[in-house]
Structures are given as structure tokens and as C-alpha cells.
PDB file of C-alpha atoms in Angstrom:
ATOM      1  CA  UNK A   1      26.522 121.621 169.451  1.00 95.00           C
ATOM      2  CA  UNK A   2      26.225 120.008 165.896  1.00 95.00           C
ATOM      3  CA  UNK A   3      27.838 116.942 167.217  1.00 96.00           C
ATOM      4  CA  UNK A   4      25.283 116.469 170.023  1.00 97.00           C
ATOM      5  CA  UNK A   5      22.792 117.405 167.974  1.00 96.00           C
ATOM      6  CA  UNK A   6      23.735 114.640 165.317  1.00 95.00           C
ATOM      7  CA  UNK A   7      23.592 111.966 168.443  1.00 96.00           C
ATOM      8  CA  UNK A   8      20.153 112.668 169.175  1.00 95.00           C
ATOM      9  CA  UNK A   9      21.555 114.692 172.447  1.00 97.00           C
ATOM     10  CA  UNK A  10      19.292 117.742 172.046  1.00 97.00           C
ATOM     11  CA  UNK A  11      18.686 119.470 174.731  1.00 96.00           C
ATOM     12  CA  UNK A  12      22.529 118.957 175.945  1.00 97.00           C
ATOM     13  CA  UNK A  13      22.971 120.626 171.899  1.00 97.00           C
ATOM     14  CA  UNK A  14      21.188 123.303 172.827  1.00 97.00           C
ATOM     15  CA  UNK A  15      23.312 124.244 176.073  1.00 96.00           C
ATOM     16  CA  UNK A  16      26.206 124.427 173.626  1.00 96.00           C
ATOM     17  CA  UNK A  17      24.714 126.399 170.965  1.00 96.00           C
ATOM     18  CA  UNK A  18      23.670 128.587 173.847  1.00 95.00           C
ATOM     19  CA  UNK A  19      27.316 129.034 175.140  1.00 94.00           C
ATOM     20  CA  UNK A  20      28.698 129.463 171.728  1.00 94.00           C
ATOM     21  CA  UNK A  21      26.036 132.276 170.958  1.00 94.00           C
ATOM     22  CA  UNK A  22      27.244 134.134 173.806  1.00 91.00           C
ATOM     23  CA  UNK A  23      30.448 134.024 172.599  1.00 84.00           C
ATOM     24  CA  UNK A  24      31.398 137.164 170.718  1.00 76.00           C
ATOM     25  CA  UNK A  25      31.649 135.874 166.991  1.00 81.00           C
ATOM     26  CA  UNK A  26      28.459 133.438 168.049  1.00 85.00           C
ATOM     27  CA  UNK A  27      26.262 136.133 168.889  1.00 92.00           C
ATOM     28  CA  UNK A  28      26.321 137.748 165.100  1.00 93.00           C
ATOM     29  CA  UNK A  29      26.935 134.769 163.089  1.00 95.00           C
ATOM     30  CA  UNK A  30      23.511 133.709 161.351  1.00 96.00           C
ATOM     31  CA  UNK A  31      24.778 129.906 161.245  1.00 96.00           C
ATOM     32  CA  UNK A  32      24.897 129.691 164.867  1.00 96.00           C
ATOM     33  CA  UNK A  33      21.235 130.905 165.266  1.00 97.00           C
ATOM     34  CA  UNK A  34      20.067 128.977 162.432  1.00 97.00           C
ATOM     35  CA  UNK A  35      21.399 125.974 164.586  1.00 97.00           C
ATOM     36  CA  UNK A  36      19.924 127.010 167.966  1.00 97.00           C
ATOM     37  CA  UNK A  37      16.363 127.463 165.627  1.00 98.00           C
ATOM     38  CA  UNK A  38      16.782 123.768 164.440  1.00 98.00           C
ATOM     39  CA  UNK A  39      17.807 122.092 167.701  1.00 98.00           C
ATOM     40  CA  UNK A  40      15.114 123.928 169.379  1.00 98.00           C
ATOM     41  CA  UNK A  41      12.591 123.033 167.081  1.00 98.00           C
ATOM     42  CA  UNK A  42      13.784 118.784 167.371  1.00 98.00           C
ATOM     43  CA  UNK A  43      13.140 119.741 171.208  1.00 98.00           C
ATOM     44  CA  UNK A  44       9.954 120.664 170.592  1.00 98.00           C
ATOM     45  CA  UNK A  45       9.061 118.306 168.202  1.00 97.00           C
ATOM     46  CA  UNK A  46      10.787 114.719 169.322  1.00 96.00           C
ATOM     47  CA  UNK A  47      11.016 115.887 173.456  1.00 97.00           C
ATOM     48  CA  UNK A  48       8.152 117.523 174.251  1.00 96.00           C
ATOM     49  CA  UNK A  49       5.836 115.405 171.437  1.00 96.00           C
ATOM     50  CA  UNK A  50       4.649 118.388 169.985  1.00 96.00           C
ATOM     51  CA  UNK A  51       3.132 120.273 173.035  1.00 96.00           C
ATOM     52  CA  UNK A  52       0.721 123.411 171.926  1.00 95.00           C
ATOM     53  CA  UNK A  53       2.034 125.561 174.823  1.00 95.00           C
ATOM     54  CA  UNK A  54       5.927 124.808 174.329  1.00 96.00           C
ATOM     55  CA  UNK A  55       8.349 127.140 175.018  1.00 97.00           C
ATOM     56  CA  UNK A  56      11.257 125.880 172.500  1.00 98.00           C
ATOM     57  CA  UNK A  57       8.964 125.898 169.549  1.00 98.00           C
ATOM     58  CA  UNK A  58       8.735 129.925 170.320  1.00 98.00           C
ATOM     59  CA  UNK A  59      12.751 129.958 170.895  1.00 98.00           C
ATOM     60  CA  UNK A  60      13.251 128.031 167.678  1.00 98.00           C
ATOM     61  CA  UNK A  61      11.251 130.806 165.715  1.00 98.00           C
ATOM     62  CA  UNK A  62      12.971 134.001 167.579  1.00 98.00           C
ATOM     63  CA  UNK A  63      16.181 132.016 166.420  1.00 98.00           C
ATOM     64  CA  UNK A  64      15.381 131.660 162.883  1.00 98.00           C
ATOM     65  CA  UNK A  65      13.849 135.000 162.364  1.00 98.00           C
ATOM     66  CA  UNK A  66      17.017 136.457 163.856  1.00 97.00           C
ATOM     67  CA  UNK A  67      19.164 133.996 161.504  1.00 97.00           C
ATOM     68  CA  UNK A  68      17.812 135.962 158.804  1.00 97.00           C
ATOM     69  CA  UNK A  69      18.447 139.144 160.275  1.00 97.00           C
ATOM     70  CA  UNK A  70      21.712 138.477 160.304  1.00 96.00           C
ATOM     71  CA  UNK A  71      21.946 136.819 157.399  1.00 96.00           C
ATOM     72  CA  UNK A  72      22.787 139.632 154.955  1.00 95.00           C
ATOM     73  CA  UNK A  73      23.783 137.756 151.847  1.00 95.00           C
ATOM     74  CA  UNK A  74      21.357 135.529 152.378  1.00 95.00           C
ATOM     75  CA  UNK A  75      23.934 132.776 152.300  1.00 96.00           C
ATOM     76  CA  UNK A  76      21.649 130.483 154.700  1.00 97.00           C
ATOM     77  CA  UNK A  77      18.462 131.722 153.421  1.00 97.00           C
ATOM     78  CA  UNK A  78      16.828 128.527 151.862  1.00 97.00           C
ATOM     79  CA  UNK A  79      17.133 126.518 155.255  1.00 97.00           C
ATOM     80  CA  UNK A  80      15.508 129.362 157.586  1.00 97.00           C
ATOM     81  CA  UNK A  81      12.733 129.130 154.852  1.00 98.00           C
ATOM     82  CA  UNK A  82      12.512 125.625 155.774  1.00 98.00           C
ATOM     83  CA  UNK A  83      12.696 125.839 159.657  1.00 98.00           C
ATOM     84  CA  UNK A  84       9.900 128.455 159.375  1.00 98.00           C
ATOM     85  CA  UNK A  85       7.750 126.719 157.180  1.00 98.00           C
ATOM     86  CA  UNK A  86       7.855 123.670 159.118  1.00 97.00           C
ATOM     87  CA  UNK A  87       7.012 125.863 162.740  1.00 98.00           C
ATOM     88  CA  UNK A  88       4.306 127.926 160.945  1.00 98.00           C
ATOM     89  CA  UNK A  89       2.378 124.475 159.909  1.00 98.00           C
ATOM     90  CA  UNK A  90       2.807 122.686 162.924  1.00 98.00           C
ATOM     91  CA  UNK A  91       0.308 126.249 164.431  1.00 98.00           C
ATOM     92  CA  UNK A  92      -1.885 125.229 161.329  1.00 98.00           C
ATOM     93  CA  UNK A  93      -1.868 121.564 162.736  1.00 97.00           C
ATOM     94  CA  UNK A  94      -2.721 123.051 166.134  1.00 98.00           C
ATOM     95  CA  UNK A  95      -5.361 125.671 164.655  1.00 98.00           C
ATOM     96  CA  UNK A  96      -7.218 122.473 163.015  1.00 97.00           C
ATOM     97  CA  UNK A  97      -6.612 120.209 166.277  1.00 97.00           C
ATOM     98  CA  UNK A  98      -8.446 123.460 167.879  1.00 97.00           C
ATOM     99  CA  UNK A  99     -11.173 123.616 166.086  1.00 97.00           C
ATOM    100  CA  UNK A 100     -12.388 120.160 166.098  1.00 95.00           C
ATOM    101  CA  UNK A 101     -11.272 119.922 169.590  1.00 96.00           C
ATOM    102  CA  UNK A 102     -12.840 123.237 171.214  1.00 95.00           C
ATOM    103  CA  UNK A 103     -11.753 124.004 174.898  1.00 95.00           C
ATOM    104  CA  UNK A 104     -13.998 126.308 176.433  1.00 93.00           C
ATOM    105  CA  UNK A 105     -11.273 127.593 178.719  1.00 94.00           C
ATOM    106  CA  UNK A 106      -9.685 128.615 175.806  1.00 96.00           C
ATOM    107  CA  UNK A 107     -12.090 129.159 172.500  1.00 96.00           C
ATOM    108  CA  UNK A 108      -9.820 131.360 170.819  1.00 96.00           C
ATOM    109  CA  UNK A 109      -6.974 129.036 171.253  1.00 97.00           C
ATOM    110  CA  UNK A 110      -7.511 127.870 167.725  1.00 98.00           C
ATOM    111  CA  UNK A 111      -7.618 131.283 165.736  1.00 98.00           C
ATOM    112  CA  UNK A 112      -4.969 132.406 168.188  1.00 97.00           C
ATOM    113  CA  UNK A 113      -2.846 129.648 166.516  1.00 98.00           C
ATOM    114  CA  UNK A 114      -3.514 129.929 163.017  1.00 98.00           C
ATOM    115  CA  UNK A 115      -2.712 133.962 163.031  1.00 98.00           C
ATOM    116  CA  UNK A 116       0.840 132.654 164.456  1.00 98.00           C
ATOM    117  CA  UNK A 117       0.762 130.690 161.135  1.00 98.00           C
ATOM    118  CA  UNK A 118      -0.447 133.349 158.901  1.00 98.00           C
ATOM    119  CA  UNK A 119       2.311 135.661 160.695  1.00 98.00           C
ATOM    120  CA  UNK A 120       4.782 133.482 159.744  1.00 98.00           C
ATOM    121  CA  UNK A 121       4.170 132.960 156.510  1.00 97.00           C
ATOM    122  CA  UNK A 122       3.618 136.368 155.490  1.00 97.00           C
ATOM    123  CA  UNK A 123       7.468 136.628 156.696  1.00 96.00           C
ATOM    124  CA  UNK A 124       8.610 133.901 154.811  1.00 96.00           C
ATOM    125  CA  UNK A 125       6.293 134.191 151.620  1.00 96.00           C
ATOM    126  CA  UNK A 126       5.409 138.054 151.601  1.00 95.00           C
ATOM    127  CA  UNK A 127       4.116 137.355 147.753  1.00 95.00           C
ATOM    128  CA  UNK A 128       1.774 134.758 148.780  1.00 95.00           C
ATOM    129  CA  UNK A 129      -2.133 135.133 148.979  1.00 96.00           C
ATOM    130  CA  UNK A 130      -3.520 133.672 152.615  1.00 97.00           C
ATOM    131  CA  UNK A 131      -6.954 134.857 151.730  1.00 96.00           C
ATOM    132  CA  UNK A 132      -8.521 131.330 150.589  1.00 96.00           C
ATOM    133  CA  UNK A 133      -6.670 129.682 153.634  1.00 97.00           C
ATOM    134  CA  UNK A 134      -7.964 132.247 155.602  1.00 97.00           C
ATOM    135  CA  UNK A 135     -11.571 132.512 154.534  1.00 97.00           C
ATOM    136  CA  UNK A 136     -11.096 128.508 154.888  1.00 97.00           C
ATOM    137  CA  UNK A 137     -10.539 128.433 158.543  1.00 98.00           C
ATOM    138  CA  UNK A 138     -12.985 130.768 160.117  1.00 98.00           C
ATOM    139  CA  UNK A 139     -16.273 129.408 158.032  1.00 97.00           C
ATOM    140  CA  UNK A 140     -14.511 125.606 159.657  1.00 97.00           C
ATOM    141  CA  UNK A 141     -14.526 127.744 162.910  1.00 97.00           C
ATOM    142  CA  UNK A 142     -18.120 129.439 162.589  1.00 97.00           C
ATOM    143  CA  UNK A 143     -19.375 125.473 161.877  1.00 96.00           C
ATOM    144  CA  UNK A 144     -17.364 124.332 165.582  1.00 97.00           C
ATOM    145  CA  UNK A 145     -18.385 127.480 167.490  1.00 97.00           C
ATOM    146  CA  UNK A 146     -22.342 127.348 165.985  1.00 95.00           C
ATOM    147  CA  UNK A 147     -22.435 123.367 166.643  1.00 94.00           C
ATOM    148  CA  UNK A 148     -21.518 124.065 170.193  1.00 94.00           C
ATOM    149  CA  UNK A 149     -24.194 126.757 170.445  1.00 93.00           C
ATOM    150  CA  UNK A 150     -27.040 124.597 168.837  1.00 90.00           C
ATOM    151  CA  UNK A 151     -26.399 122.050 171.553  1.00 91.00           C
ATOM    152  CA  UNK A 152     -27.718 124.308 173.762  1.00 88.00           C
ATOM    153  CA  UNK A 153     -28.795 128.079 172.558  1.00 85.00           C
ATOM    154  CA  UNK A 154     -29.857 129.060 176.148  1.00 79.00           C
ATOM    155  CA  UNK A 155     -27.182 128.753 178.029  1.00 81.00           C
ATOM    156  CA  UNK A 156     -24.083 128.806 175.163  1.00 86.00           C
ATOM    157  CA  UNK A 157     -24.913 132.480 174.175  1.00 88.00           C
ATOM    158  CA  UNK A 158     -21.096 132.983 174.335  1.00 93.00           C
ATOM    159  CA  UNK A 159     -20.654 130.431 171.224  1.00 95.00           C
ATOM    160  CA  UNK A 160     -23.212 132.430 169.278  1.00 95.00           C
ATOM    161  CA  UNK A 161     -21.187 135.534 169.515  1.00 95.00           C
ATOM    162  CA  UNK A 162     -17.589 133.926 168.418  1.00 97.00           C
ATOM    163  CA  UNK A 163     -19.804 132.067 165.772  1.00 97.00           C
ATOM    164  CA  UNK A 164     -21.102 135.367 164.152  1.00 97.00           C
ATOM    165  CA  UNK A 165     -17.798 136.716 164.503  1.00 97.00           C
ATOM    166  CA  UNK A 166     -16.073 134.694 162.425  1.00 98.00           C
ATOM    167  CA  UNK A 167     -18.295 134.772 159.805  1.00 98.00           C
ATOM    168  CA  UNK A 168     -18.024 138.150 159.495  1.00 98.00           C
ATOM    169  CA  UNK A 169     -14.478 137.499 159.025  1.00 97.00           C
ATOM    170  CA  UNK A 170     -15.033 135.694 156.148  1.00 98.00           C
ATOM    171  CA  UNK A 171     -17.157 138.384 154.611  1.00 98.00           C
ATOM    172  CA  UNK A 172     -14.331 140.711 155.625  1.00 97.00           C
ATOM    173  CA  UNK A 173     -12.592 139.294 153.516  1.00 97.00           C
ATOM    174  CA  UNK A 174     -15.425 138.164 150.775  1.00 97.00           C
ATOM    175  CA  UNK A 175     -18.136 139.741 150.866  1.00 97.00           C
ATOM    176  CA  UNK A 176     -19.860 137.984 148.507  1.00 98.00           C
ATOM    177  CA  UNK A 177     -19.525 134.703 150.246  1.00 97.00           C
ATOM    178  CA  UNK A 178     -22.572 132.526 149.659  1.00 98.00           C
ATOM    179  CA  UNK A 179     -22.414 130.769 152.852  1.00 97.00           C
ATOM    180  CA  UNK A 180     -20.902 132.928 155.090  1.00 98.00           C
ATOM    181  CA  UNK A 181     -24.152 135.146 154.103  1.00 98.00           C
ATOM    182  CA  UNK A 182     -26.321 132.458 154.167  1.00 98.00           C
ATOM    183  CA  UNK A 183     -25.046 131.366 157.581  1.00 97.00           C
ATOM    184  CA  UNK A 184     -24.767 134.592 159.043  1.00 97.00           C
ATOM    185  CA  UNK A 185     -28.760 135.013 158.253  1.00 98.00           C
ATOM    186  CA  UNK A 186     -29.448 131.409 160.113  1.00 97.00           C
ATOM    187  CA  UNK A 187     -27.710 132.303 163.199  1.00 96.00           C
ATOM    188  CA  UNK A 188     -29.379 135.503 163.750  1.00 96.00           C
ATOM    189  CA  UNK A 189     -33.037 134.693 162.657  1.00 96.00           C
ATOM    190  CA  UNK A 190     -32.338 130.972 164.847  1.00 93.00           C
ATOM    191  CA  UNK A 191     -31.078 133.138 167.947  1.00 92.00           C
ATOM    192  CA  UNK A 192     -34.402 135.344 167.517  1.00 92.00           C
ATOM    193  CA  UNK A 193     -36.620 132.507 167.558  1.00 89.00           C
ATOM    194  CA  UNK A 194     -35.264 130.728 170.436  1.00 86.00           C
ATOM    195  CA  UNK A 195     -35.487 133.643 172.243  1.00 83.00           C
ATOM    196  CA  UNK A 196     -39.333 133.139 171.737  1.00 81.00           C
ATOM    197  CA  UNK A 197     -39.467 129.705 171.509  1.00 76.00           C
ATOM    198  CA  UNK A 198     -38.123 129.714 175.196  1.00 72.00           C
ATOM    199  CA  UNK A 199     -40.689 131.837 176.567  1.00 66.00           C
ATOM    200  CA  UNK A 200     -42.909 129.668 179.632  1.00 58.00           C
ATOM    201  CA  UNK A 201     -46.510 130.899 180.843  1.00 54.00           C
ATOM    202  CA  UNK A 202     -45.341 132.892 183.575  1.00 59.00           C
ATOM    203  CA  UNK A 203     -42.821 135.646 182.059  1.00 64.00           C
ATOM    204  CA  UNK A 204     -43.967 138.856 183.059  1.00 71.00           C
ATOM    205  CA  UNK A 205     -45.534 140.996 180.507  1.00 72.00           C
ATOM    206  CA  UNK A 206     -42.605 143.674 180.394  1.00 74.00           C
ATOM    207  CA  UNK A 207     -40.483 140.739 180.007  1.00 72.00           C
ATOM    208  CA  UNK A 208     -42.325 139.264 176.872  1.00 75.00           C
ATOM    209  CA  UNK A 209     -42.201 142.751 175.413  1.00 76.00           C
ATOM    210  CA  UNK A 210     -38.303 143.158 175.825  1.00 83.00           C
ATOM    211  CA  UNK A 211     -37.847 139.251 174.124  1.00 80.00           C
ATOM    212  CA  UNK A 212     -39.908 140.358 171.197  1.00 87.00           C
ATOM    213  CA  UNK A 213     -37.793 143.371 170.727  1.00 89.00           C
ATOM    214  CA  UNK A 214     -35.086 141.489 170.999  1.00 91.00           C
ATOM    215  CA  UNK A 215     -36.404 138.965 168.582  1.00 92.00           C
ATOM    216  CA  UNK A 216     -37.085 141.391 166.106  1.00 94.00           C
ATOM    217  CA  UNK A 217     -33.859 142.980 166.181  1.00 95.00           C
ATOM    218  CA  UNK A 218     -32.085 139.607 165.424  1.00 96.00           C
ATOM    219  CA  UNK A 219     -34.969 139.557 162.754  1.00 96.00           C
ATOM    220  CA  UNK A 220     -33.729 142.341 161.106  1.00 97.00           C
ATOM    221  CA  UNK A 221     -29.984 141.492 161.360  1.00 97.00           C
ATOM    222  CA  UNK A 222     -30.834 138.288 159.396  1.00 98.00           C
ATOM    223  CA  UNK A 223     -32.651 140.122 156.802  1.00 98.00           C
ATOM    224  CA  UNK A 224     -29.813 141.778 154.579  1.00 98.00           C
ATOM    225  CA  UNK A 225     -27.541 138.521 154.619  1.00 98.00           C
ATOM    226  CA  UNK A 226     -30.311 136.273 153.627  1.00 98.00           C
ATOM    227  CA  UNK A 227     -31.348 139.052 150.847  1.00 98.00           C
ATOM    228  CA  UNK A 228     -27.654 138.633 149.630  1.00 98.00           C
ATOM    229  CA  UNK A 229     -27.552 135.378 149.371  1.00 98.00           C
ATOM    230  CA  UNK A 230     -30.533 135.476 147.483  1.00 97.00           C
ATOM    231  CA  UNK A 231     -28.913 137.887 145.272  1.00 97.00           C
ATOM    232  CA  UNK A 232     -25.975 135.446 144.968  1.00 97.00           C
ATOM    233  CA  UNK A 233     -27.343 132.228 144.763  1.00 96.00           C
ATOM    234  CA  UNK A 234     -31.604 131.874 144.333  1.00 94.00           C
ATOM    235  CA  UNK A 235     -31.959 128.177 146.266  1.00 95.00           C
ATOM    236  CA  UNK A 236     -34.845 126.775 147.646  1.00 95.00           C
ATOM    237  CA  UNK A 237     -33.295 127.347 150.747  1.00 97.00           C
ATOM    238  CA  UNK A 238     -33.219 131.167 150.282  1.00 97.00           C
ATOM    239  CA  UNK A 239     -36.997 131.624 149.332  1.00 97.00           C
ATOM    240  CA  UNK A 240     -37.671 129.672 152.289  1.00 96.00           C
ATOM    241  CA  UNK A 241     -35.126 132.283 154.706  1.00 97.00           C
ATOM    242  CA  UNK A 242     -36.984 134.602 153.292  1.00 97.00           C
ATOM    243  CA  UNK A 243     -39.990 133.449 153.363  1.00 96.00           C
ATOM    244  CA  UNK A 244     -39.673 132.561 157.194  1.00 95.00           C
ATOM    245  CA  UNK A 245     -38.001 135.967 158.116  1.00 96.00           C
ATOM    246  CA  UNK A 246     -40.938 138.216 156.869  1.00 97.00           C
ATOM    247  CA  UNK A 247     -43.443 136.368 158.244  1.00 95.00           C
ATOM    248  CA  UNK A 248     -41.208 136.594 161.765  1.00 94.00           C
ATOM    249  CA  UNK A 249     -41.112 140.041 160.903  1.00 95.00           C
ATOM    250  CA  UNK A 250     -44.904 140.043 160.262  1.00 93.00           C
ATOM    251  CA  UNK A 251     -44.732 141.714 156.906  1.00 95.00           C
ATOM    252  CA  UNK A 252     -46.925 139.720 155.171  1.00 95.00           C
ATOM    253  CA  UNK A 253     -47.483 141.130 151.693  1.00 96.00           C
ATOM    254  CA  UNK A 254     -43.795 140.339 151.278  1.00 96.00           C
ATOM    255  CA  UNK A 255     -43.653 136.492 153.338  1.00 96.00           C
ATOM    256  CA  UNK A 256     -46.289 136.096 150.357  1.00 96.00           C
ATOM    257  CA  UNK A 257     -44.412 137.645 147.706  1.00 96.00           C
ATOM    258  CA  UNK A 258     -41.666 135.185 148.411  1.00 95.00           C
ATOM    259  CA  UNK A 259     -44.468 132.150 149.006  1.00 95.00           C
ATOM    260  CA  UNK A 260     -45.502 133.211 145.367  1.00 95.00           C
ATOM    261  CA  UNK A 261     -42.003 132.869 144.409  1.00 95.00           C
ATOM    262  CA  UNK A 262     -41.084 129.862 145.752  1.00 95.00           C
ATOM    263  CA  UNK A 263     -44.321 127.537 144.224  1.00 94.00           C
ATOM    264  CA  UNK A 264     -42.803 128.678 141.289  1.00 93.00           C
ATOM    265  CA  UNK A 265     -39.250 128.707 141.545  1.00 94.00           C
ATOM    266  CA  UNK A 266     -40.128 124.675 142.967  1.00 93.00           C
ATOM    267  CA  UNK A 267     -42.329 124.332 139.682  1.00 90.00           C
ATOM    268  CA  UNK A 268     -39.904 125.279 137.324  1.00 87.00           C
ATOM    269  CA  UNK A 269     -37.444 123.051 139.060  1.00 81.00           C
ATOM    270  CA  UNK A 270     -39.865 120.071 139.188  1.00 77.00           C
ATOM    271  CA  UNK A 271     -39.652 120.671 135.141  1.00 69.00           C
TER     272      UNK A 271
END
């Protein structure tokens, strides 16, 4: 199998590897699955260019992960590291790809791909901490889902809902993230005012009294994240969430509390 392997014959390598596997000794030996896990993974990588759905990429991890199984004394260690680093970033690759490249047959596709990555490295670095990484792909995810929704809010509700769900995500994670608050508040106070935005001179009455219950609600939803944010970071942009969410909200003594605050806030910046 090494031999073939070596000549560039891969897949014919990995009908050998396969025989000698089955062979008593092969079947426990942790250098015979660490070779399946590498010829598998050339397949995958040289033969099949790379393709997201490929089947030998998944036998090349079950092979490594088993290598190390067996691998008591950690003798071969080091390489399996290796072979599962280089499987769990080409899921990252695909989890980026994904997420710049959304396929609405498959919108999860991308997150679906980089938990594969974040499964694999947890095995192979159980010290390290994914939270940055992970905080770093869904806000690039909430950005892809809510671009697709703001191309057309009406009929795109779907991308709305895996927008605000990866936010939250992020504040799963931290909840004192400035824009995944900030964000979160935008969505949900934009979503409320298409909703009225959209209505046409013929909606029946009960109808225009369920979209400005509905509008309301998303009103209120907006409310705390903006307020944190505010706590977090006091922008311009803030006083103006604010600002705009109250008066949506029709509390007025506090859209002009925040009207107050934002003359001055702009004053004192001006100086």
C-alpha cells in the first residue's frame, strides 16, 4: 500500500491498505490505519479536488481517530495530529467557502462544517480555547444570512431567523459583545418596521392591528440589546437606536430623553 501510495497510485493504495487491515495483525496495528487515514485523505484532496460532500475525507478521519485508539504508547501520535489538523481546516476552508457562498438548499451547510472543525480540534487540542474562532464565525455568518435578508425582508423571513440565531450564539458565548448586541437590536427593530413600512391602503383593519402588534413586539425585543450596547459602548449610533426605538415604541418622554442626550453627546464630540 505504501509503495502505491508513493507512485501517486492512490486509490489502488487504498485497496491494499484495505486488504491488509482485514488481515488479523492489520486490523489492530495503529500504523496501518494511520496509512489508510493518509491515503484517504490524498484521495480526497488530489482525486476528488477537494469535494465538500466526499466520502474519503470522512474515511480518512474514522481512520485516524481509530489510529489513535490504538495507538497506546502513542508511538505514532505526532502524525495523526497532523492528518487531523489538516482534515479539520480543510471544514474551516469549507465553513468560510459557505458563508460567502450561501446555498439556500443548504444554509446551514456552512455552520454544519465548521462544528466538524471545532469537533476535531477539541480531539486533537482538548487544551485549546475555540471561543474567539467561534464567536468569529457566526457574527461572519449573521453579516451573510442578514445581507441575504435585506435584499429582500418580505419574502427572505427565513434569513432573518438564522441571522438572529447566530448572533445569539455569539452572545452565548459573550455576552457582552458590542456588536452582536448592537446587531441583534437592528435586526429586530428593522424587521418591525418593515412590517409597517409594507403595509398598502387596502389591509383590512384587523390586519393592521395584528402588524402593529407584531411591530411592537420586535420593538421591544430590540430594546434590551440596544440598551446594552449603550451600556457597553455610548456611540452616536446608540443614542440614535435608541432614540428611534422609543419613539417606535411611542414613549416619548424617553425618545426625548435620548434626543436631549444625543445634541449633547454630538456637542461634546464636535469639541
Amino acid at each position: 500500500a505504501y509503495e502505491l501510495y508513493t507512485q501517486g497510485e492512490y486509490v489502488l493504495a487504498s485497496e491494499a491498505i484495505g486488504q491488509a487491515i482485514q488481515e488479523k495483525e492489520g486490523l489492530n496495528d495503529p500504523l496501518a490505519w494511520q496509512l489508510q487515514a493518509i491515503i484517504f485523505y490524498d484521495i480526497y484532496a488530489k482525486i476528488e479536488g477537494k469535494n465538500k460532500m466526499s466520502e474519503s475525507r470522512v474515511k480518512a478521519l474514522g481512520s485516524a481517530l481509530h489510529s489513535m485508539e490504538l495507538d497506546t504508547d502513542k508511538k505514532y501520535y505526532d502524525q495523526n495530529i497532523m492528518i487531523l489538523d489538516r482534515i479539520s481546516i480543510s471544514y474551516y476552508n469549507d465553513a468560510v467557502y459557505a458563508t460567502n457562498n450561501i446555498d439556500p438548499e443548504i444554509p446551514r451547510f456552512a455552520e454544519n462544517s465548521f462544528k466538524e472543525y471545532i469537533r476535531i480540534q477539541k480531539i486533537s487540542h482538548p487544551d485549546e480555547d475555540l471561543s474567539n474562532k467561534e464567536i468569529e464565525f457566526y457574527k461572519a455568518q449573521a453579516t451573510a444570512f442578514g445581507n441575504k435578508y435585506q435584499l429582500d425582508p418580505l419574502n427572505d423571513l427565513a434569513y432573518f431567523d438564522l441571522t438572529i440565531e447566530s448572533l445569539n450564539h455569539v452572545l452565548q458565548i459573550d455576552s457582552n459583545n458590542y456588536g452582536a448586541n448592537y446587531n441583534m437590536a437592528i435586526y429586530y427593530y428593522n424587521e418591525g418596521f418593515y412590517k409597517i413600512d409594507n403595509i398598502i391602503s387596502v389591509t383590512p383593519i384587523i390586519d393592521l392591528i395584528l402588524i402593529e402588534k407584531e411591530s411592537i413586539e420586535l420593538f421591544k425585543k430590540a430594546l434590551p440589546y440596544m440598551l446594552k450596547a449603550h451600556e457597553l459602548k455610548k456611540r452616536e449610533e446608540t443614542f440614535r437606536g435608541l432614540r428611534g426605538i422609543y419613539r417606535s415604541l411611542n414613549d416619548m418622554a424617553k425618545f426625548e430623553e435620548y434626543e436631549l442626550e444625543l445634541e449633547k453627546f454630538l456637542e461634546n464630540k464636535s469639541n
